[in-house]
Amino acid sequence: MLKIKDADERRFYELEVEKENWSLREMQRQINSSLYERLALSRDKEGVRKLAKEGQLLEKSTDVLKSPVILEFLNLDEDHRYTENDLETAIINKLEHFMLELGKGFLFEGRQRRISLEGDHFWVDLVFYNRLLKCFVLISD
């Protein structure tokens, strides 16, 4: 972290390491994927300063999800088009990394689950439960 020149950014990563119990490898991945900058783009200047002092606070349900989600850890070729199944398999193979990238409080429930809504049946690709929001998060095409 000594390479990070901005004091607010460095403090943000220090707080996230402490709160999220990141390993050295995970911290380096988050720094290399510009987590601070991605969060800063979606907030005002004062919000960024608050973020640096207090870490990421969960004030509303959308704060649990990162936006955008960066999937560089899947090592997918950017010039190649992938099928839904290819992407799902890649995510399952690197599930721990995907859940860390997705945001806070996610637990994996399963894949290819059938759900029924008002008499209609659907297949959901990935099912997560978020313990902070106390709700399911469904990922499908």
XYZ file of C-alpha atoms in Angstrom, residues 39-132:
94
model
C -16.588 3.601 -5.999
C -15.396 7.198 -6.241
C -16.886 7.594 -9.725
C -20.338 6.947 -8.323
C -20.057 9.364 -5.376
C -19.526 13.086 -4.776
C -16.248 14.548 -3.393
C -17.528 14.672 0.184
C -18.821 11.135 -0.156
C -15.368 9.958 -1.269
C -13.735 11.617 1.752
C -16.281 9.930 4.009
C -15.581 6.655 2.201
C -11.853 7.049 2.868
C -12.404 7.775 6.577
C -15.077 5.191 7.350
C -14.801 2.583 4.581
C -17.779 1.570 2.489
C -20.982 2.093 4.473
C -24.138 0.202 3.616
C -26.831 2.866 3.651
C -29.161 1.410 1.010
C -29.574 -1.993 -0.588
C -27.736 -1.003 -3.793
C -24.588 -0.300 -1.732
C -24.151 -4.066 -1.296
C -23.455 -4.581 -5.023
C -20.375 -3.258 -6.729
C -20.936 -1.377 -9.939
C -19.441 -2.210 -12.322
C -18.435 -5.777 -11.529
C -14.928 -6.467 -12.890
C -14.342 -10.106 -13.886
C -10.634 -9.987 -14.728
C -9.951 -12.928 -12.384
C -11.849 -15.227 -14.797
C -8.994 -14.784 -17.299
C -11.414 -14.612 -20.228
C -10.181 -13.357 -23.586
C -11.823 -9.959 -24.198
C -11.955 -10.515 -27.960
C -13.867 -13.790 -27.659
C -17.655 -14.162 -27.370
C -18.744 -16.560 -24.645
C -21.949 -18.502 -24.251
C -24.022 -18.110 -21.110
C -22.916 -21.606 -20.036
C -19.221 -20.739 -20.577
C -19.554 -17.644 -18.391
C -21.513 -19.509 -15.702
C -18.906 -22.299 -15.599
C -16.052 -19.781 -15.372
C -17.797 -18.018 -12.475
C -18.450 -21.305 -10.625
C -14.793 -22.304 -11.057
C -13.729 -19.016 -9.420
C -16.724 -18.627 -7.112
C -14.861 -17.152 -4.137
C -13.349 -14.410 -6.312
C -16.717 -13.724 -7.955
C -18.476 -13.346 -4.608
C -15.810 -10.912 -3.383
C -16.201 -8.909 -6.588
C -19.990 -8.946 -6.366
C -20.064 -7.118 -3.051
C -20.658 -7.653 0.654
C -22.573 -10.409 2.435
C -23.151 -12.895 -0.401
C -23.601 -16.635 0.159
C -23.810 -19.121 -2.710
C -27.070 -21.096 -2.790
C -26.865 -22.995 -6.068
C -27.004 -22.988 -9.843
C -29.642 -23.867 -12.418
C -32.498 -23.603 -9.923
C -36.140 -23.710 -10.966
C -38.386 -20.994 -9.554
C -42.111 -20.448 -9.959
C -43.764 -17.037 -10.011
C -47.515 -16.702 -10.399
C -47.791 -20.074 -12.113
C -44.894 -19.467 -14.531
C -41.692 -21.497 -14.208
C -38.188 -20.157 -14.833
C -34.641 -21.470 -14.587
C -32.219 -19.199 -12.752
C -28.519 -19.550 -13.574
C -27.004 -18.599 -10.205
C -28.692 -18.116 -6.823
C -27.076 -16.176 -3.975
C -28.396 -15.139 -0.600
C -27.322 -11.804 0.817
C -27.118 -11.960 4.601
C -27.039 -8.153 4.950
